[in-house]
Amino acid sequence: GRNTTIVRSNYRQPALHNLFEFGLKMWEHLSDELNYNVMFSPRGSLTLGHSDADMTMLAQRGDAMRCSGIDAELLTRDQVAKMEPLLDMSREARFPIQGALLQGRGGTARHDAVAWGYARGADSLGVDIIQKCEVTGFVWDGKAIVGVETTRGRISAGRIGICVAGHSGHVAGLAGLKLPIESQTLQAM
């Protein structure tokens, strides 16, 4: 699957920012762990505010982050202009910039490099990756799934994992499962 390339933990709700902070710390060493350059670049994540309401929301988010020990800095319009001089800072811009929330440790990662790094790591652990091979059904032995039917034939396996991003619900449905099997509701503060 693909992501947005943005790596950050700038959320207001503790359940979210703690989860993403854990992930952000993992990103800092992922290239070393996979022995593959995932092109993680901690250049910072800047969330722009275009109204008084935006700036209030960003201030609240930043406060919540800092209370949990996560880096966050609320920037004024002038600070944003100094940091990013190519932005249109005019008051006539379609979405005039009033300020921003900066998470200095946030950044970007190349999603293709991440997928390739994980694939290489999985291969080194004995996982077989077969590209361009659609799962069309599951092979059952009583109540246990022991393989998959694919467009390239039957594949037997002691363990099956569904890792197909946006198609997870469809593939799980082939096994008679309805996703999510379990979910947690994150309450707004």
Short mmCIF file of C-alpha atoms in Angstrom, two decimals, residues 74 124 128 157 171 175:
data_model
loop_
_atom_site.label_atom_id
_atom_site.label_comp_id
_atom_site.label_asym_id
_atom_site.label_seq_id
_atom_site.Cartn_x
_atom_site.Cartn_y
_atom_site.Cartn_z
CA LEU A 74 3.10 27.25 17.34
CA SER A 124 15.21 -12.68 4.50
CA ASP A 128 7.50 -15.77 -0.07
CA ALA A 157 0.73 -22.29 3.89
CA VAL A 171 -9.89 -10.54 0.61
CA ALA A 175 -12.57 -16.13 3.98
#
